[in-house]
Amino acid sequence: MSPSAVATDDHGASGTATLRNGHSVEHGSLLSWTAFYNVIDGKLETTRETRCGINPATEQNNPSVPISTKEDVDRAMEAAKKAFKPWAAVPYAERQKALLAFADGLEAEKEAFSKFLTQEQGKPIQFARRELDIAVSWIRASAALELPEERTEDGDKEIVVRYTPLGVAVGIVPWNFPILLATGKIAASVVTGNPMIIKPSPFTPVGGLKLVELAQNYFPPGVVQALSGDDNLGIWLTEHPIPAKISFTGSTFTGKKVMASAAKTLKRVTLELGGKDPAIICDDVDIDDVASKIATFAFLNSGQICLAIKRILVHEKIIDEFRDALVKHTKLFKVGEGNEEGVFLGPVQNSMQFERVKGFFADIEKEGMNVAVGGKNPGGKGYFITPTIIDRPAEDSRLVIEEPFGPIVPLLSFANDEEAIYKANNTHYGLGASVWSKNVARANGVARQIEAGTVWVNCHFEMDPSIPFGGHKQSGIGNEQGVAGLKSYCNSQTLYLRKSNL
Ligand code: NAD
């Protein structure tokens, strides 16, 4: 089937769209938000047993979602396998068009997706909307990338390097950016000709299931599928003999299990894992301006970002003044339910994570730590945590070494650039880092010595979907985004062709 027949004919955010089934509908009305389904072979399916996530602000149940069985997994795998060859045969440009139509469809549904994102993930509504905007722009950016054959002429020989799709791919998604991270996986997989089965996190299944339901309007059956479930589902998917590739985003702990499981059939893996990003603050910065940015990048999404600043390293000459500025800016952040006016930090996403983050608060008293700001949590309903900075805890404390994935951060000092580099690299993580200085040559020089997949100078968390992203050390394997991200869904094949007959 040609995706030109499945694409909508209108790339605007309003108006009508023509669907695969030939019907025309108003933009914004493709989905009903009252029931949530698995998507297998183009059909919406329920399961005998269901479960529900919890709204982390109210602790009330979110809508119920399927618990997939092993038999559901087998059927989705067979449907993906059947869809693979025809989808891979669709011209690249047509697959790009289908993706662009999907991006338009998602943009038209932005408000509904954002509302449910706040309800199930907890993030403030303005950040939920932002996640949707970025998701749409990532799909469009993936659709704009090309993966041409590379040709070398050598006398009678023509050497061609080309990139052929791997086969069925599985995308395993965490709960911190459930829409954005799912769209990134779908886009790179399907544009390169691979069917994708999405497994949303059991904590945030609603948005991921609707996203894949929406995709049915733009892609043939079996090309984009979704299964929600319990703790068995990830294991069944990664152990299954059919997939050629697992794209996993989540913790380093689970990433190791995924890799071990994938090894049984040598599935390709992309692992986007945890981080412990340092921000190195040199002694020449504009203290108030930089402190305001550092506080923002530490506490955005309640600290639940792989690339959040998780260690603040400050030159000893300015550390006291910098701490006071950080405290001032952190006190401005309002904590609350995501629809309340002016909220910057929503709740931590789930009870397990809430208990884990509170464990770091318990260390404060146990280890006699100095609280610069925060330190006490509100109590009552909802998984709310007060943004907290600990002033110079022991360098071997859990807070300095582990990833809390919540709004509590250590402030640490260094005496010179060598020590800053040593401390920044003294971790088994290597996801992101930033260096802040008015002296750009100095900052650029330090940046080049940091062991991390992404290092910024005078900013943090800036992302470009056309540029590869990935972790060093135990923060991951492989890349997402950019041409490198597309290649991660492909075999590289080298053809030594001849120009003349024998
Ligand atoms: P997690 O590892 O607990 O879960 C991630 C996903 O894996 C979920 O869908 C979960 O159901 C699934 N899963 C659990 N056990 C599995 C198994 N045995 N086999 C297959 N799948 C299994 O992570 P989380 O708590 O949802 O997310 C937080 C972590 O993700 C943090 O460490 C964060 O740094 C990391 N993260 C990394 C990136 C990145 O791009 N590097 C982005 C976002 C989050």
PDB file of N, CA and C and ligand atoms in Angstrom, residues 172-177 181 199-203 229-238 246 248-255 257-258 261 271-275 304-307 310 350 352-353 403 405 429 431 463 469-471 475-476 480, ligand 1:
ATOM      1  N   ILE A 172      10.614   0.710  23.736  1.00  0.00           N
ATOM      2  CA  ILE A 172      10.233   0.660  25.165  1.00  0.00           C
ATOM      3  C   ILE A 172      10.467   2.037  25.762  1.00  0.00           C
ATOM      4  N   VAL A 173       9.410   2.589  26.365  1.00  0.00           N
ATOM      5  CA  VAL A 173       9.362   4.022  26.681  1.00  0.00           C
ATOM      6  C   VAL A 173       9.235   4.211  28.202  1.00  0.00           C
ATOM      7  N   PRO A 174       9.929   5.189  28.790  1.00  0.00           N
ATOM      8  CA  PRO A 174       9.782   5.474  30.223  1.00  0.00           C
ATOM      9  C   PRO A 174       8.619   6.448  30.477  1.00  0.00           C
ATOM     10  N   TRP A 175       8.453   6.847  31.739  1.00  0.00           N
ATOM     11  CA  TRP A 175       7.279   7.653  32.105  1.00  0.00           C
ATOM     12  C   TRP A 175       7.568   9.157  32.150  1.00  0.00           C
ATOM     13  N   ASN A 176       8.811   9.598  31.926  1.00  0.00           N
ATOM     14  CA  ASN A 176       9.081  11.033  32.146  1.00  0.00           C
ATOM     15  C   ASN A 176       8.684  11.917  30.961  1.00  0.00           C
ATOM     16  N   PHE A 177       8.889  11.384  29.719  1.00  0.00           N
ATOM     17  CA  PHE A 177       8.420  12.091  28.509  1.00  0.00           C
ATOM     18  C   PHE A 177       7.703  11.068  27.623  1.00  0.00           C
ATOM     19  N   LEU A 181       9.175  10.702  23.701  1.00  0.00           N
ATOM     20  CA  LEU A 181      10.119   9.599  23.482  1.00  0.00           C
ATOM     21  C   LEU A 181       9.498   8.513  22.603  1.00  0.00           C
ATOM     22  N   LYS A 199       5.825  -0.018  23.510  1.00  0.00           N
ATOM     23  CA  LYS A 199       5.385  -0.406  24.862  1.00  0.00           C
ATOM     24  C   LYS A 199       5.515   0.817  25.765  1.00  0.00           C
ATOM     25  N   PRO A 200       4.382   1.462  26.105  1.00  0.00           N
ATOM     26  CA  PRO A 200       4.475   2.598  27.028  1.00  0.00           C
ATOM     27  C   PRO A 200       4.802   2.111  28.428  1.00  0.00           C
ATOM     28  N   SER A 201       5.254   3.018  29.279  1.00  0.00           N
ATOM     29  CA  SER A 201       5.474   2.662  30.684  1.00  0.00           C
ATOM     30  C   SER A 201       4.120   2.340  31.330  1.00  0.00           C
ATOM     31  N   PRO A 202       4.065   1.338  32.210  1.00  0.00           N
ATOM     32  CA  PRO A 202       2.805   1.066  32.913  1.00  0.00           C
ATOM     33  C   PRO A 202       2.347   2.241  33.781  1.00  0.00           C
ATOM     34  N   PHE A 203       3.253   3.176  34.083  1.00  0.00           N
ATOM     35  CA  PHE A 203       2.860   4.347  34.885  1.00  0.00           C
ATOM     36  C   PHE A 203       2.173   5.416  34.029  1.00  0.00           C
ATOM     37  N   GLY A 229       0.821  -3.170  29.341  1.00  0.00           N
ATOM     38  CA  GLY A 229       0.766  -4.354  30.187  1.00  0.00           C
ATOM     39  C   GLY A 229       1.418  -4.181  31.526  1.00  0.00           C
ATOM     40  N   ASP A 230       1.741  -5.318  32.125  1.00  0.00           N
ATOM     41  CA  ASP A 230       2.381  -5.293  33.440  1.00  0.00           C
ATOM     42  C   ASP A 230       3.870  -5.606  33.289  1.00  0.00           C
ATOM     43  N   ASP A 231       4.482  -6.023  34.388  1.00  0.00           N
ATOM     44  CA  ASP A 231       5.940  -6.220  34.372  1.00  0.00           C
ATOM     45  C   ASP A 231       6.406  -7.343  33.447  1.00  0.00           C
ATOM     46  N   ASN A 232       5.495  -8.232  33.028  1.00  0.00           N
ATOM     47  CA  ASN A 232       5.907  -9.314  32.115  1.00  0.00           C
ATOM     48  C   ASN A 232       6.169  -8.825  30.707  1.00  0.00           C
ATOM     49  N   LEU A 233       5.479  -7.731  30.334  1.00  0.00           N
ATOM     50  CA  LEU A 233       5.417  -7.380  28.910  1.00  0.00           C
ATOM     51  C   LEU A 233       6.795  -7.056  28.319  1.00  0.00           C
ATOM     52  N   GLY A 234       7.596  -6.268  29.039  1.00  0.00           N
ATOM     53  CA  GLY A 234       8.920  -5.909  28.520  1.00  0.00           C
ATOM     54  C   GLY A 234       9.772  -7.145  28.276  1.00  0.00           C
ATOM     55  N   ILE A 235       9.645  -8.109  29.185  1.00  0.00           N
ATOM     56  CA  ILE A 235      10.442  -9.341  29.060  1.00  0.00           C
ATOM     57  C   ILE A 235       9.975 -10.132  27.838  1.00  0.00           C
ATOM     58  N   TRP A 236       8.648 -10.282  27.665  1.00  0.00           N
ATOM     59  CA  TRP A 236       8.137 -11.025  26.510  1.00  0.00           C
ATOM     60  C   TRP A 236       8.591 -10.370  25.193  1.00  0.00           C
ATOM     61  N   LEU A 237       8.575  -9.047  25.166  1.00  0.00           N
ATOM     62  CA  LEU A 237       8.934  -8.341  23.917  1.00  0.00           C
ATOM     63  C   LEU A 237      10.421  -8.486  23.600  1.00  0.00           C
ATOM     64  N   THR A 238      11.262  -8.358  24.638  1.00  0.00           N
ATOM     65  CA  THR A 238      12.708  -8.374  24.365  1.00  0.00           C
ATOM     66  C   THR A 238      13.227  -9.793  24.122  1.00  0.00           C
ATOM     67  N   ILE A 246      15.669  -3.563  19.447  1.00  0.00           N
ATOM     68  CA  ILE A 246      14.994  -2.991  20.616  1.00  0.00           C
ATOM     69  C   ILE A 246      15.547  -1.585  20.811  1.00  0.00           C
ATOM     70  N   PHE A 248      15.408   1.127  23.533  1.00  0.00           N
ATOM     71  CA  PHE A 248      14.990   1.223  24.941  1.00  0.00           C
ATOM     72  C   PHE A 248      15.408   2.558  25.526  1.00  0.00           C
ATOM     73  N   THR A 249      14.509   3.243  26.190  1.00  0.00           N
ATOM     74  CA  THR A 249      14.861   4.412  26.989  1.00  0.00           C
ATOM     75  C   THR A 249      14.370   4.161  28.407  1.00  0.00           C
ATOM     76  N   GLY A 250      15.279   4.263  29.362  1.00  0.00           N
ATOM     77  CA  GLY A 250      14.905   4.022  30.753  1.00  0.00           C
ATOM     78  C   GLY A 250      16.143   3.980  31.617  1.00  0.00           C
ATOM     79  N   SER A 251      16.051   3.280  32.729  1.00  0.00           N
ATOM     80  CA  SER A 251      17.162   3.292  33.696  1.00  0.00           C
ATOM     81  C   SER A 251      18.299   2.384  33.232  1.00  0.00           C
ATOM     82  N   THR A 252      19.479   2.651  33.749  1.00  0.00           N
ATOM     83  CA  THR A 252      20.646   1.813  33.448  1.00  0.00           C
ATOM     84  C   THR A 252      20.404   0.392  33.948  1.00  0.00           C
ATOM     85  N   PHE A 253      19.755   0.282  35.105  1.00  0.00           N
ATOM     86  CA  PHE A 253      19.449  -1.024  35.707  1.00  0.00           C
ATOM     87  C   PHE A 253      18.641  -1.889  34.724  1.00  0.00           C
ATOM     88  N   THR A 254      17.550  -1.322  34.187  1.00  0.00           N
ATOM     89  CA  THR A 254      16.707  -2.102  33.273  1.00  0.00           C
ATOM     90  C   THR A 254      17.400  -2.271  31.924  1.00  0.00           C
ATOM     91  N   GLY A 255      18.153  -1.265  31.501  1.00  0.00           N
ATOM     92  CA  GLY A 255      18.864  -1.343  30.214  1.00  0.00           C
ATOM     93  C   GLY A 255      19.768  -2.570  30.149  1.00  0.00           C
ATOM     94  N   LYS A 257      19.271  -5.384  31.682  1.00  0.00           N
ATOM     95  CA  LYS A 257      18.408  -6.573  31.518  1.00  0.00           C
ATOM     96  C   LYS A 257      17.960  -6.690  30.059  1.00  0.00           C
ATOM     97  N   VAL A 258      17.639  -5.540  29.453  1.00  0.00           N
ATOM     98  CA  VAL A 258      17.178  -5.535  28.053  1.00  0.00           C
ATOM     99  C   VAL A 258      18.293  -6.072  27.153  1.00  0.00           C
ATOM    100  N   SER A 261      18.675  -9.798  27.509  1.00  0.00           N
ATOM    101  CA  SER A 261      17.572 -10.502  26.874  1.00  0.00           C
ATOM    102  C   SER A 261      17.719 -10.468  25.347  1.00  0.00           C
ATOM    103  N   LEU A 271      20.284   1.845  23.553  1.00  0.00           N
ATOM    104  CA  LEU A 271      19.956   2.028  24.972  1.00  0.00           C
ATOM    105  C   LEU A 271      20.203   3.483  25.347  1.00  0.00           C
ATOM    106  N   GLU A 272      19.147   4.176  25.711  1.00  0.00           N
ATOM    107  CA  GLU A 272      19.250   5.567  26.195  1.00  0.00           C
ATOM    108  C   GLU A 272      18.945   5.510  27.684  1.00  0.00           C
ATOM    109  N   LEU A 273      19.972   5.666  28.528  1.00  0.00           N
ATOM    110  CA  LEU A 273      19.829   5.300  29.955  1.00  0.00           C
ATOM    111  C   LEU A 273      19.997   6.505  30.884  1.00  0.00           C
ATOM    112  N   GLY A 274      20.306   6.213  32.119  1.00  0.00           N
ATOM    113  CA  GLY A 274      20.339   7.253  33.148  1.00  0.00           C
ATOM    114  C   GLY A 274      21.527   8.197  33.023  1.00  0.00           C
ATOM    115  N   GLY A 275      21.506   9.239  33.847  1.00  0.00           N
ATOM    116  CA  GLY A 275      22.589  10.219  33.815  1.00  0.00           C
ATOM    117  C   GLY A 275      22.825  10.837  35.177  1.00  0.00           C
ATOM    118  N   GLN A 304      13.008  15.105  36.866  1.00  0.00           N
ATOM    119  CA  GLN A 304      12.842  13.787  36.234  1.00  0.00           C
ATOM    120  C   GLN A 304      13.174  13.864  34.751  1.00  0.00           C
ATOM    121  N   ILE A 305      14.375  14.276  34.451  1.00  0.00           N
ATOM    122  CA  ILE A 305      14.858  14.334  33.071  1.00  0.00           C
ATOM    123  C   ILE A 305      16.209  13.642  33.064  1.00  0.00           C
ATOM    124  N   CYS A 306      16.418  12.788  32.069  1.00  0.00           N
ATOM    125  CA  CYS A 306      17.718  12.101  32.007  1.00  0.00           C
ATOM    126  C   CYS A 306      18.837  13.129  32.005  1.00  0.00           C
ATOM    127  N   LEU A 307      18.608  14.273  31.339  1.00  0.00           N
ATOM    128  CA  LEU A 307      19.622  15.312  31.175  1.00  0.00           C
ATOM    129  C   LEU A 307      19.482  16.452  32.180  1.00  0.00           C
ATOM    130  N   LYS A 310      22.302  17.236  37.663  1.00  0.00           N
ATOM    131  CA  LYS A 310      22.191  16.400  38.874  1.00  0.00           C
ATOM    132  C   LYS A 310      23.379  16.584  39.818  1.00  0.00           C
ATOM    133  N   ASN A 350       5.350   8.780  40.275  1.00  0.00           N
ATOM    134  CA  ASN A 350       4.656   7.592  40.795  1.00  0.00           C
ATOM    135  C   ASN A 350       5.119   7.277  42.221  1.00  0.00           C
ATOM    136  N   MET A 352       6.409   4.660  43.600  1.00  0.00           N
ATOM    137  CA  MET A 352       7.717   4.005  43.753  1.00  0.00           C
ATOM    138  C   MET A 352       8.841   5.049  43.702  1.00  0.00           C
ATOM    139  N   GLN A 353       8.705   5.967  42.734  1.00  0.00           N
ATOM    140  CA  GLN A 353       9.707   7.017  42.563  1.00  0.00           C
ATOM    141  C   GLN A 353       9.678   7.973  43.757  1.00  0.00           C
ATOM    142  N   GLU A 403      21.553   8.494  40.876  1.00  0.00           N
ATOM    143  CA  GLU A 403      20.600   9.366  40.183  1.00  0.00           C
ATOM    144  C   GLU A 403      19.273   9.333  40.940  1.00  0.00           C
ATOM    145  N   PHE A 405      16.631  11.095  40.390  1.00  0.00           N
ATOM    146  CA  PHE A 405      15.540  11.329  39.433  1.00  0.00           C
ATOM    147  C   PHE A 405      14.353  11.998  40.126  1.00  0.00           C
ATOM    148  N   TYR A 429      28.260   7.219  34.925  1.00  0.00           N
ATOM    149  CA  TYR A 429      27.362   7.793  33.916  1.00  0.00           C
ATOM    150  C   TYR A 429      28.131   8.691  32.952  1.00  0.00           C
ATOM    151  N   LEU A 431      26.071  10.965  30.345  1.00  0.00           N
ATOM    152  CA  LEU A 431      25.011  11.378  29.413  1.00  0.00           C
ATOM    153  C   LEU A 431      25.223  12.810  28.936  1.00  0.00           C
ATOM    154  N   MET A 463      18.480  20.795  22.588  1.00  0.00           N
ATOM    155  CA  MET A 463      18.452  19.587  21.755  1.00  0.00           C
ATOM    156  C   MET A 463      18.090  19.953  20.326  1.00  0.00           C
ATOM    157  N   PHE A 469      22.093  11.919  19.391  1.00  0.00           N
ATOM    158  CA  PHE A 469      22.074  12.009  20.845  1.00  0.00           C
ATOM    159  C   PHE A 469      22.328  10.611  21.418  1.00  0.00           C
ATOM    160  N   GLY A 470      23.171  10.527  22.453  1.00  0.00           N
ATOM    161  CA  GLY A 470      23.414   9.228  23.078  1.00  0.00           C
ATOM    162  C   GLY A 470      24.330   9.380  24.271  1.00  0.00           C
ATOM    163  N   GLY A 471      24.511   8.293  25.010  1.00  0.00           N
ATOM    164  CA  GLY A 471      25.302   8.366  26.238  1.00  0.00           C
ATOM    165  C   GLY A 471      26.635   7.658  26.124  1.00  0.00           C
ATOM    166  N   SER A 475      25.615   5.281  30.503  1.00  0.00           N
ATOM    167  CA  SER A 475      24.434   6.066  30.118  1.00  0.00           C
ATOM    168  C   SER A 475      23.854   5.610  28.785  1.00  0.00           C
ATOM    169  N   GLY A 476      24.460   4.621  28.157  1.00  0.00           N
ATOM    170  CA  GLY A 476      23.801   4.107  26.966  1.00  0.00           C
ATOM    171  C   GLY A 476      24.721   3.544  25.913  1.00  0.00           C
ATOM    172  N   GLU A 480      20.132   8.012  19.189  1.00  0.00           N
ATOM    173  CA  GLU A 480      18.840   8.334  18.588  1.00  0.00           C
ATOM    174  C   GLU A 480      19.016   9.692  17.930  1.00  0.00           C
TER     175      GLU A 480
HETATM  176  P1  NAD B   1      12.696   1.949  33.863  1.00  0.00           P
HETATM  177  O1  NAD B   1      13.994   1.395  33.399  1.00  0.00           O
HETATM  178  O2  NAD B   1      12.170   1.515  35.168  1.00  0.00           O
HETATM  179  O3  NAD B   1      11.538   1.625  32.804  1.00  0.00           O
HETATM  180  C1  NAD B   1      11.632   1.983  31.442  1.00  0.00           C
HETATM  181  C2  NAD B   1      10.740   1.064  30.627  1.00  0.00           C
HETATM  182  O4  NAD B   1      11.244  -0.270  30.694  1.00  0.00           O
HETATM  183  C3  NAD B   1       9.287   0.987  31.101  1.00  0.00           C
HETATM  184  O5  NAD B   1       8.438   0.939  29.971  1.00  0.00           O
HETATM  185  C4  NAD B   1       9.259  -0.343  31.854  1.00  0.00           C
HETATM  186  O6  NAD B   1       7.982  -0.928  31.916  1.00  0.00           O
HETATM  187  C5  NAD B   1      10.193  -1.172  30.997  1.00  0.00           C
HETATM  188  N1  NAD B   1      10.769  -2.369  31.639  1.00  0.00           N
HETATM  189  C6  NAD B   1      10.889  -2.621  32.962  1.00  0.00           C
HETATM  190  N2  NAD B   1      11.499  -3.833  33.141  1.00  0.00           N
HETATM  191  C7  NAD B   1      11.772  -4.317  31.907  1.00  0.00           C
HETATM  192  C8  NAD B   1      12.407  -5.501  31.421  1.00  0.00           C
HETATM  193  N3  NAD B   1      12.898  -6.441  32.252  1.00  0.00           N
HETATM  194  N4  NAD B   1      12.530  -5.682  30.091  1.00  0.00           N
HETATM  195  C9  NAD B   1      12.067  -4.736  29.235  1.00  0.00           C
HETATM  196  N5  NAD B   1      11.453  -3.588  29.623  1.00  0.00           N
HETATM  197  C10 NAD B   1      11.305  -3.392  30.948  1.00  0.00           C
HETATM  198  O7  NAD B   1      12.867   3.532  33.765  1.00  0.00           O
HETATM  199  P2  NAD B   1      11.840   4.657  34.222  1.00  0.00           P
HETATM  200  O8  NAD B   1      11.807   4.668  35.726  1.00  0.00           O
HETATM  201  O9  NAD B   1      10.552   4.519  33.465  1.00  0.00           O
HETATM  202  O10 NAD B   1      12.571   5.990  33.671  1.00  0.00           O
HETATM  203  C11 NAD B   1      13.533   6.692  34.390  1.00  0.00           C
HETATM  204  C12 NAD B   1      14.941   6.373  33.884  1.00  0.00           C
HETATM  205  O11 NAD B   1      15.017   6.582  32.486  1.00  0.00           O
HETATM  206  C13 NAD B   1      15.983   7.319  34.489  1.00  0.00           C
HETATM  207  O12 NAD B   1      17.135   6.569  34.830  1.00  0.00           O
HETATM  208  C14 NAD B   1      16.311   8.284  33.342  1.00  0.00           C
HETATM  209  O13 NAD B   1      17.575   8.883  33.423  1.00  0.00           O
HETATM  210  C15 NAD B   1      16.169   7.365  32.163  1.00  0.00           C
HETATM  211  N6  NAD B   1      15.925   8.121  30.935  1.00  0.00           N
HETATM  212  C16 NAD B   1      16.910   8.188  29.983  1.00  0.00           C
HETATM  213  C17 NAD B   1      16.730   8.938  28.832  1.00  0.00           C
HETATM  214  C18 NAD B   1      17.807   9.039  27.784  1.00  0.00           C
HETATM  215  O14 NAD B   1      17.508   9.481  26.682  1.00  0.00           O
HETATM  216  N7  NAD B   1      19.046   8.670  28.067  1.00  0.00           N
HETATM  217  C19 NAD B   1      15.532   9.624  28.626  1.00  0.00           C
HETATM  218  C20 NAD B   1      14.538   9.527  29.602  1.00  0.00           C
HETATM  219  C21 NAD B   1      14.742   8.775  30.748  1.00  0.00           C
END
